[in-house]
Coordinates of C-alpha atoms and ligand atoms in Angstrom, one line a residue:
M1 CA -31.5 0.8 -21.8
P2 CA -29.1 -2.2 -21.3
D3 CA -30.3 -5.2 -19.4
L4 CA -29.2 -4.4 -15.9
D5 CA -28.2 -6.9 -13.1
L6 CA -28.0 -4.3 -10.4
A7 CA -29.0 -0.7 -9.8
I8 CA -27.6 1.4 -7.0
R9 CA -30.2 4.1 -6.4
G10 CA -30.3 7.3 -4.5
G11 CA -26.7 7.7 -3.6
T12 CA -24.1 10.3 -4.2
V13 CA -21.4 9.2 -6.7
V14 CA -17.9 10.3 -5.9
T15 CA -15.0 10.0 -8.4
A16 CA -11.5 11.6 -8.3
S17 CA -13.0 14.5 -10.3
D18 CA -16.7 14.9 -9.4
V19 CA -19.4 14.5 -6.7
I20 CA -22.7 13.9 -8.4
R21 CA -26.2 12.8 -7.3
C22 CA -27.0 9.9 -9.7
D23 CA -27.9 6.3 -9.9
V24 CA -25.6 3.6 -11.1
G25 CA -26.6 0.7 -13.4
I26 CA -24.5 -2.4 -13.6
S27 CA -24.5 -5.1 -16.2
G28 CA -22.1 -8.1 -16.6
G29 CA -19.9 -6.9 -13.8
R30 CA -19.3 -3.5 -15.4
I31 CA -20.8 0.0 -15.0
A32 CA -23.3 0.3 -17.8
L33 CA -25.3 3.4 -16.9
L34 CA -25.1 6.6 -14.9
A35 CA -28.4 8.4 -14.8
D36 CA -30.8 10.5 -12.7
Q37 CA -33.0 7.4 -12.3
V38 CA -32.0 3.9 -13.1
T39 CA -34.9 1.4 -13.1
G40 CA -35.8 -2.1 -14.2
A41 CA -32.6 -3.8 -12.9
A42 CA -32.9 -7.4 -11.6
Q43 CA -31.7 -6.2 -8.2
T44 CA -31.7 -2.8 -6.5
I45 CA -29.7 -1.4 -3.6
D46 CA -31.0 1.7 -1.8
A47 CA -28.0 4.0 -1.3
A48 CA -29.9 7.0 0.1
G49 CA -27.6 8.9 2.4
L50 CA -24.6 7.0 1.3
L51 CA -21.5 7.8 -0.8
V52 CA -21.0 5.6 -3.8
M53 CA -17.2 5.5 -4.4
P54 CA -14.8 3.3 -6.4
G55 CA -13.7 0.4 -4.2
G56 CA -10.4 1.0 -2.5
I57 CA -7.2 -0.1 -4.3
D58 CA -4.4 -0.8 -1.8
S59 CA -1.2 -0.9 -3.9
H60 CA 1.0 -1.7 -0.9
V61 CA 0.2 -4.9 1.1
H62 CA 2.3 -7.9 2.1
L63 CA 0.6 -11.3 2.2
A64 CA 2.2 -14.6 2.9
Q65 CA 5.5 -13.0 2.4
R66 CA 8.5 -15.1 3.5
A67 CA 10.7 -12.4 5.0
Y68 CA 11.8 -10.4 8.0
G69 CA 12.5 -13.7 9.9
A70 CA 9.0 -14.4 11.0
R71 CA 5.8 -15.9 9.7
M72 CA 3.3 -13.5 8.3
A73 CA -0.1 -13.7 10.0
D74 CA -2.1 -13.1 6.9
G75 CA -2.1 -15.2 3.9
F76 CA -4.2 -14.4 0.8
E77 CA -7.5 -15.5 2.1
S78 CA -7.5 -13.7 5.5
G79 CA -5.6 -10.6 4.1
T80 CA -8.0 -10.1 1.3
R81 CA -11.0 -10.8 3.6
S82 CA -9.7 -7.9 5.7
A83 CA -9.3 -5.8 2.6
I84 CA -12.8 -6.3 1.5
A85 CA -14.3 -5.6 4.9
G86 CA -12.4 -2.3 4.8
G87 CA -14.0 -1.3 1.5
N88 CA -11.2 -2.4 -0.9
T89 CA -11.8 -4.3 -4.1
T90 CA -8.2 -4.6 -5.4
V91 CA -4.9 -5.2 -3.7
I92 CA -1.3 -5.3 -5.0
P93 CA 0.9 -7.5 -2.8
F94 CA 4.5 -8.4 -3.5
A95 CA 6.2 -11.4 -4.9
L96 CA 9.6 -11.5 -3.2
Q97 CA 12.6 -13.0 -4.9
P98 CA 14.8 -14.7 -2.2
R99 CA 18.4 -14.1 -3.0
G100 CA 19.9 -16.7 -5.3
E101 CA 16.5 -17.8 -6.6
S102 CA 14.7 -17.2 -9.9
L103 CA 12.3 -14.3 -9.9
R104 CA 9.9 -16.2 -12.2
E105 CA 9.8 -19.2 -9.8
S106 CA 9.1 -16.8 -6.9
V107 CA 6.2 -15.3 -8.8
M108 CA 4.8 -18.8 -9.4
D109 CA 5.2 -19.6 -5.7
Y110 CA 3.0 -16.6 -4.8
H111 CA 0.5 -17.5 -7.5
R112 CA 0.1 -20.9 -6.0
L113 CA -0.7 -19.3 -2.6
A114 CA -3.0 -16.6 -4.0
D115 CA -4.9 -18.1 -6.9
G116 CA -8.3 -19.3 -5.9
N117 CA -7.9 -17.8 -2.4
C118 CA -8.6 -14.1 -2.8
H119 CA -11.7 -12.2 -1.9
V120 CA -10.6 -9.2 -4.0
D121 CA -8.9 -8.7 -7.4
Y122 CA -5.1 -8.8 -7.1
A123 CA -1.9 -8.2 -9.0
F124 CA 1.8 -8.5 -7.9
H125 CA 4.7 -6.1 -7.6
L126 CA 8.0 -7.9 -7.8
I127 CA 10.6 -7.5 -5.1
V128 CA 14.1 -7.7 -6.7
T129 CA 16.8 -8.7 -4.3
D130 CA 19.2 -10.3 -6.7
P131 CA 19.6 -8.4 -9.9
T132 CA 21.8 -10.8 -11.8
P133 CA 22.4 -10.4 -15.5
S134 CA 19.8 -13.1 -16.2
V135 CA 17.2 -11.4 -14.0
L136 CA 17.8 -8.0 -15.6
G137 CA 18.2 -9.2 -19.1
Q138 CA 15.6 -12.0 -19.3
E139 CA 13.4 -12.6 -16.3
L140 CA 12.3 -9.0 -15.7
P141 CA 11.6 -8.1 -19.3
A142 CA 9.5 -11.2 -19.7
L143 CA 7.6 -10.6 -16.4
V144 CA 6.9 -7.0 -17.4
D145 CA 5.4 -8.3 -20.7
D146 CA 3.3 -10.7 -18.6
G147 CA 1.7 -7.9 -16.6
Y148 CA 4.0 -7.6 -13.6
T149 CA 4.8 -4.0 -14.4
S150 CA 6.3 -2.7 -11.2
F151 CA 9.1 -3.7 -8.9
K152 CA 10.3 -2.8 -5.4
V153 CA 13.9 -2.5 -4.4
F154 CA 15.3 -2.0 -0.9
M155 CA 18.1 0.3 0.3
T156 CA 18.3 -1.5 3.6
Y157 CA 18.1 -5.0 5.2
D158 CA 20.9 -7.6 5.0
D159 CA 18.9 -10.0 2.9
M160 CA 17.4 -7.5 0.5
V161 CA 19.6 -4.4 0.2
L162 CA 20.9 -3.4 -3.2
N163 CA 24.1 -1.3 -3.4
D164 CA 24.2 1.8 -5.6
R165 CA 25.5 0.0 -8.6
Q166 CA 22.7 -2.6 -8.4
L167 CA 20.1 0.1 -7.9
L168 CA 21.3 1.8 -11.1
E169 CA 21.1 -1.4 -12.9
V170 CA 17.5 -2.1 -11.8
F171 CA 16.6 1.5 -12.7
E172 CA 18.2 1.1 -16.1
C173 CA 16.2 -2.1 -16.7
A174 CA 13.0 -0.3 -15.5
R175 CA 13.6 2.5 -17.9
R176 CA 14.1 0.2 -20.8
E177 CA 11.1 -2.0 -20.0
R178 CA 8.8 1.0 -18.9
A179 CA 8.3 -0.5 -15.5
L180 CA 7.7 1.6 -12.4
V181 CA 10.2 1.1 -9.5
M182 CA 9.1 1.5 -5.9
V183 CA 12.0 2.3 -3.6
H184 CA 12.3 1.6 0.1
C185 CA 14.5 4.5 1.2
E186 CA 16.4 4.0 4.4
G187 CA 20.2 3.8 4.3
Y188 CA 21.7 0.4 5.1
D189 CA 25.0 1.4 6.6
A190 CA 23.7 4.3 8.7
I191 CA 21.0 2.0 10.1
K192 CA 23.4 -0.8 10.8
F193 CA 25.8 1.6 12.5
M194 CA 23.1 3.1 14.6
T195 CA 21.6 -0.2 15.5
E196 CA 24.9 -1.6 16.9
R197 CA 25.6 1.6 18.9
L198 CA 22.1 2.0 20.2
E199 CA 21.7 -1.7 21.0
A200 CA 24.7 -1.4 23.2
A201 CA 23.2 1.6 24.9
G202 CA 19.8 0.0 25.2
N203 CA 18.0 2.5 23.0
A204 CA 15.8 1.6 20.1
V205 CA 15.6 4.7 17.9
S206 CA 17.8 3.3 15.1
R207 CA 16.0 4.6 12.1
P208 CA 15.7 8.4 12.5
E209 CA 14.3 10.5 9.7
I210 CA 17.8 11.5 8.5
V211 CA 18.5 7.9 7.2
E212 CA 15.2 8.1 5.2
R213 CA 16.1 11.5 3.8
E214 CA 19.6 10.5 2.8
A215 CA 18.4 7.4 1.0
A216 CA 15.5 9.3 -0.7
H217 CA 18.0 11.9 -2.0
R218 CA 20.3 9.2 -3.2
A219 CA 17.5 7.3 -5.0
I220 CA 16.2 10.6 -6.5
S221 CA 19.8 11.4 -7.8
H222 CA 20.2 8.0 -9.4
A223 CA 16.7 8.3 -11.0
E224 CA 17.6 11.7 -12.3
L225 CA 20.9 10.4 -13.7
L226 CA 19.2 7.8 -15.7
D227 CA 16.0 9.7 -16.3
V228 CA 13.7 7.1 -14.8
P229 CA 10.5 7.7 -12.9
I230 CA 10.4 6.1 -9.4
M231 CA 7.9 5.9 -6.6
I232 CA 9.3 6.5 -3.1
V233 CA 7.1 4.4 -0.8
H234 CA 6.0 4.6 2.8
V235 CA 7.2 8.2 3.4
S236 CA 7.0 8.9 7.1
G237 CA 7.7 12.6 7.7
R238 CA 9.0 16.0 6.6
E239 CA 12.5 15.0 5.6
A240 CA 11.7 12.6 2.8
M241 CA 8.6 14.5 1.8
E242 CA 10.7 17.6 1.2
Q243 CA 13.1 15.6 -0.9
I244 CA 10.3 14.4 -3.1
R245 CA 8.7 17.9 -3.3
W246 CA 12.1 19.3 -4.3
A247 CA 12.5 16.7 -7.0
Q248 CA 9.0 17.3 -8.3
Q249 CA 9.7 21.1 -8.4
R250 CA 12.7 20.3 -10.6
G251 CA 10.3 18.6 -13.0
L252 CA 11.5 15.1 -12.2
K253 CA 9.0 12.2 -12.3
I254 CA 9.5 11.2 -8.6
Y255 CA 6.3 10.0 -7.0
G256 CA 5.4 9.6 -3.4
E257 CA 3.4 7.3 -1.3
T258 CA 2.4 7.7 2.4
C259 CA 0.5 5.4 4.7
T260 CA -2.1 5.4 7.5
Q261 CA 0.5 5.0 10.3
Y262 CA 2.2 8.3 9.4
I263 CA -0.9 10.4 10.1
S264 CA -2.1 8.4 13.1
L265 CA 0.7 6.8 15.2
T266 CA 3.8 8.2 16.8
A267 CA 7.1 7.0 18.2
E268 CA 5.4 7.3 21.6
D269 CA 3.5 4.1 20.7
L270 CA 6.9 2.4 20.3
K271 CA 7.8 2.8 23.9
G272 CA 8.4 -0.5 25.7
L273 CA 10.4 -2.0 22.9
N274 CA 12.2 -4.2 25.3
M275 CA 9.0 -6.1 25.3
D276 CA 7.8 -5.5 28.8
E277 CA 5.1 -3.3 27.2
T278 CA 3.3 -3.2 23.9
G279 CA 5.8 -1.2 21.7
G280 CA 6.4 -4.2 19.4
K281 CA 2.8 -3.9 18.2
Y282 CA 3.8 -0.7 16.4
V283 CA 7.2 -1.7 14.9
C284 CA 7.3 -1.0 11.2
S285 CA 9.7 0.7 9.0
P286 CA 10.1 3.5 8.5
P287 CA 8.8 4.0 12.1
P288 CA 6.0 6.4 13.0
R289 CA 7.4 9.8 14.0
D290 CA 5.7 12.5 15.9
R291 CA 2.7 14.8 15.6
A292 CA 4.7 17.5 13.8
S293 CA 5.4 14.8 11.2
W294 CA 1.7 14.2 10.8
D295 CA 1.4 17.9 9.8
A296 CA 4.3 17.4 7.3
I297 CA 2.5 14.4 5.7
W298 CA -0.7 16.4 5.5
E299 CA 1.2 19.2 3.8
G300 CA 2.5 16.6 1.3
I301 CA -1.0 15.2 0.8
T302 CA -2.7 18.6 0.2
Q303 CA 0.1 19.9 -2.1
G304 CA 0.0 16.7 -4.2
V305 CA 3.4 15.4 -3.3
F306 CA 1.9 12.1 -2.5
A307 CA 0.1 10.3 -5.3
T308 CA -1.1 7.4 -3.2
F309 CA -2.1 6.6 0.3
S310 CA -1.6 2.9 1.2
S311 CA -1.7 0.7 4.2
D312 CA 1.7 -1.1 4.0
H313 CA -0.3 -4.0 5.6
C314 CA 2.5 -6.2 6.8
P315 CA 0.8 -8.3 9.5
Y316 CA 2.6 -10.3 12.3
F317 CA 1.1 -11.9 15.3
Y318 CA 1.9 -10.2 18.6
E319 CA 1.8 -13.2 20.9
G320 CA 3.4 -16.6 20.2
G321 CA 6.7 -18.0 19.1
E322 CA 6.5 -16.6 15.5
G323 CA 5.2 -13.2 16.3
K324 CA 6.4 -9.9 17.6
L325 CA 7.1 -11.4 21.0
N326 CA 9.2 -14.3 19.7
P327 CA 12.1 -15.3 22.0
K328 CA 14.8 -13.7 19.9
S329 CA 13.0 -10.4 19.7
R330 CA 13.0 -10.2 23.5
T331 CA 16.8 -10.0 23.4
S332 CA 16.9 -6.9 21.1
F333 CA 14.5 -4.6 19.3
R334 CA 16.3 -5.4 16.1
W335 CA 14.7 -8.8 15.9
V336 CA 11.1 -7.6 16.3
P337 CA 9.3 -8.5 13.0
N338 CA 8.9 -5.3 11.0
G339 CA 5.3 -4.4 10.0
I340 CA 1.8 -3.8 11.1
P341 CA -1.7 -4.8 9.9
G342 CA -3.8 -2.0 8.4
V343 CA -5.5 -2.8 5.2
E344 CA -8.9 -2.8 6.9
V345 CA -8.6 0.6 8.5
R346 CA -6.9 2.6 5.8
L347 CA -10.1 4.1 4.3
P348 CA -11.9 4.9 7.6
I349 CA -8.8 6.6 9.1
L350 CA -8.1 8.7 6.0
F351 CA -11.7 9.6 5.6
S352 CA -12.1 10.5 9.3
E353 CA -8.8 12.5 9.6
G354 CA -8.9 13.9 6.1
V355 CA -12.5 14.4 4.8
V356 CA -14.3 14.8 8.1
K357 CA -11.7 17.2 9.5
G358 CA -11.8 19.3 6.4
R359 CA -8.3 18.6 5.2
I360 CA -9.1 17.0 1.9
T361 CA -12.1 16.9 -0.4
L362 CA -14.1 13.8 -1.2
E363 CA -12.6 13.8 -4.7
K364 CA -9.1 13.8 -3.3
F365 CA -10.0 11.0 -0.9
V366 CA -11.0 8.8 -3.9
A367 CA -7.9 9.8 -5.8
L368 CA -5.6 8.9 -2.9
T369 CA -7.3 5.6 -2.1
S370 CA -8.3 4.3 -5.5
T371 CA -7.9 6.2 -8.7
N372 CA -4.3 7.1 -8.4
H373 CA -3.3 3.6 -7.5
A374 CA -5.0 2.4 -10.7
K375 CA -3.3 5.0 -12.8
M376 CA 0.1 4.5 -11.3
Y377 CA 0.2 0.8 -11.6
G378 CA -1.4 0.2 -15.0
L379 CA -5.0 -0.7 -14.0
Y380 CA -6.8 2.4 -15.2
P381 CA -9.5 2.8 -16.5
R382 CA -10.6 -0.7 -15.8
K383 CA -10.2 -0.1 -12.1
G384 CA -10.3 3.1 -10.0
S385 CA -13.3 5.0 -11.2
I386 CA -17.1 5.0 -11.7
A387 CA -17.6 5.5 -15.4
I388 CA -19.2 3.6 -18.2
G389 CA -17.2 0.4 -18.9
C390 CA -15.2 0.3 -15.7
D391 CA -15.4 -2.8 -13.5
A392 CA -18.3 -2.3 -11.1
D393 CA -16.0 -2.2 -8.0
I394 CA -17.8 0.0 -5.5
V395 CA -17.9 0.8 -1.9
L396 CA -21.1 2.2 -0.4
W397 CA -19.9 4.5 2.4
D398 CA -21.7 6.0 5.4
P399 CA -20.0 9.3 5.9
N400 CA -21.7 9.9 9.3
R401 CA -21.2 6.5 10.9
K402 CA -19.1 6.6 14.0
E403 CA -17.1 3.5 14.9
T404 CA -14.3 2.5 17.3
I405 CA -11.6 0.4 15.8
R406 CA -11.2 -2.8 17.8
Q407 CA -9.6 -6.1 17.2
E408 CA -12.9 -7.9 17.7
I409 CA -14.4 -6.3 14.6
M410 CA -11.3 -6.8 12.4
H411 CA -11.2 -9.6 9.7
H412 CA -7.5 -10.1 9.6
A413 CA -5.8 -13.2 11.1
T414 CA -3.4 -11.4 13.4
D415 CA -4.2 -11.0 17.1
Y416 CA -4.2 -7.3 17.5
T417 CA -4.7 -3.9 15.8
P418 CA -2.4 -1.0 16.4
W419 CA -5.5 1.3 16.3
E420 CA -7.3 -0.4 19.2
G421 CA -9.8 2.2 20.6
Y422 CA -9.3 4.7 17.7
E423 CA -12.5 6.5 16.9
V424 CA -13.4 7.3 13.3
T425 CA -16.3 8.8 11.5
G426 CA -17.1 7.2 8.1
W427 CA -17.4 3.5 7.5
P428 CA -17.9 1.0 4.6
V429 CA -21.4 -0.4 4.6
Q430 CA -21.3 -2.6 1.5
T431 CA -18.4 -3.6 -0.8
I432 CA -19.3 -4.6 -4.4
L433 CA -16.8 -6.5 -6.6
R434 CA -17.5 -6.6 -10.3
G435 CA -21.2 -6.1 -9.6
Q436 CA -21.5 -8.7 -6.7
V437 CA -22.1 -7.6 -3.2
V438 CA -19.3 -9.3 -1.4
C439 CA -19.4 -7.7 2.0
E440 CA -22.2 -6.1 3.9
E441 CA -21.9 -4.6 7.4
G442 CA -18.7 -6.5 8.0
K443 CA -20.3 -9.8 6.9
I444 CA -18.3 -11.5 4.1
L445 CA -20.8 -12.8 1.6
G446 CA -18.7 -14.1 -1.3
A447 CA -16.2 -16.9 -1.3
P448 CA -12.4 -16.8 -1.5
G449 CA -11.6 -17.4 -5.1
Q450 CA -13.9 -14.7 -6.4
G451 CA -10.9 -12.4 -6.7
R452 CA -9.2 -12.5 -10.1
F453 CA -5.5 -12.0 -11.0
L454 CA -5.0 -8.7 -12.9
K455 CA -2.4 -8.6 -15.6
R456 CA -1.4 -5.0 -15.6
E457 CA -0.6 -2.6 -18.4
R458 CA 2.7 -0.6 -18.3
S459 CA 2.1 2.5 -16.2
P460 CA 1.9 5.7 -18.2
F461 CA 3.7 7.3 -15.2
A462 CA 6.8 5.1 -15.9
T463 CA 7.5 6.9 -19.2
P464 CA 10.8 8.8 -18.8
R465 CA 10.9 12.5 -19.4
G466 CA 13.2 11.9 -22.4
A467 CA 15.6 14.5 -21.1
A468 CA 18.6 12.2 -21.0
T469 CA 19.7 9.1 -22.8
P470 CA 21.7 6.8 -20.6
Ligands
DUC501 N1 8.9 -2.3 4.1 C1 7.7 -2.4 3.8 O1 7.3 -2.0 2.7 N2 6.8 -3.0 4.6 C2 7.2 -3.5 5.8 C3 8.6 -3.5 6.2 C4 9.4 -2.8 5.2 O2 10.6 -2.7 5.4
ZN502 ZN1 9.6 -1.0 2.5
ZN503 ZN1 5.6 -2.6 2.6

């Protein structure tokens, strides 16, 4: 038996493929032993009655991002503190290239903010806003080689939108470099048109599902044209889900991601967007839809249309001059900073709505919240499972614990949670990062800086089908 630093005894181990009663032995930060009885470790945790699951991997969070015209409430310290309290051990935030600037320099800027300040392990996706010949020909290939193996592109927003020609150029580069492209699918012109007309009429529903569906179809068509796999992120309802399912049924490598807000919030929450009520607290894009959309998202989850379930944690303050209620946003809904905090509640809400209500199995829960993120983004098998040799990133989970989500128990820096008063069953009890207990009963035990930067492999899911040669 290897010398063990830690034994987790008496729990039920859950992976994306199995639910097994066994003990876990950890040595040097890695899983060293899975056995009926593990004894003789330097430290022992009694996990009787608990689930022992891979730590959550949230592959869609925004931290310290300079965008959307406001200051983000969470930097790397508070954002990853919130992540770890929610049972996560890895996050993948974004390094955004401001237009006209070097992508490499932007990545270095984010490293300066993150390195030494994270409670969980982390990597970066790149946001490409300015795909110049030197970005496509030199910077992106070198960055992919350096472990930044995925990029996000936007089909909307004045300061980030790529036109169709630019999208194709980024897709072509991704195909060549074997990187995975994440696409924000909402059509720029349709949104702009609607925003202007609706603003004049004092109505705030400027991003209906049809703009998401149109953009998803366009992105899928471009991806098919070049035979490049893409991930369509933050899918909000039936329209875009059906586009992805249609593409998958055609054999295309089109992947889908959905998020907590699309199974638990609705457009009703957005009422009061003229800021006399609390609607701004729920502004994110795509916006939450209606209860029928929750059913469509569950259909996509259970049918395997969605590979990943993320938070899209994009935290702004509600109060104050730089938050949702900033003076400009009071003049029109279009200026309300776009995004909500959610990294800490992703696992409890999916567990409660999915596992406890019988919609998904425990294995599927682990796949959606951890394993598939690792596989999609080049971190597997080091991350995302409980098997010999994996990093010992583990959440001990009480499946019966009832909690009410409240701002006062959150660990993020922002001043509200959109899920205030939301009741869940299932809660993280301890979070273990590479064999160290870093959070217990909401108490952060480790120090910022314990999180390490993860250089990622190329994703096997980014390999083209080989059907066409552009
Ligand atoms: N897209 C995101 O991924 N997050 C927040 C806002 C947005 O447009
Ligand atoms: Zn987006
Ligand atoms: Zn996002």
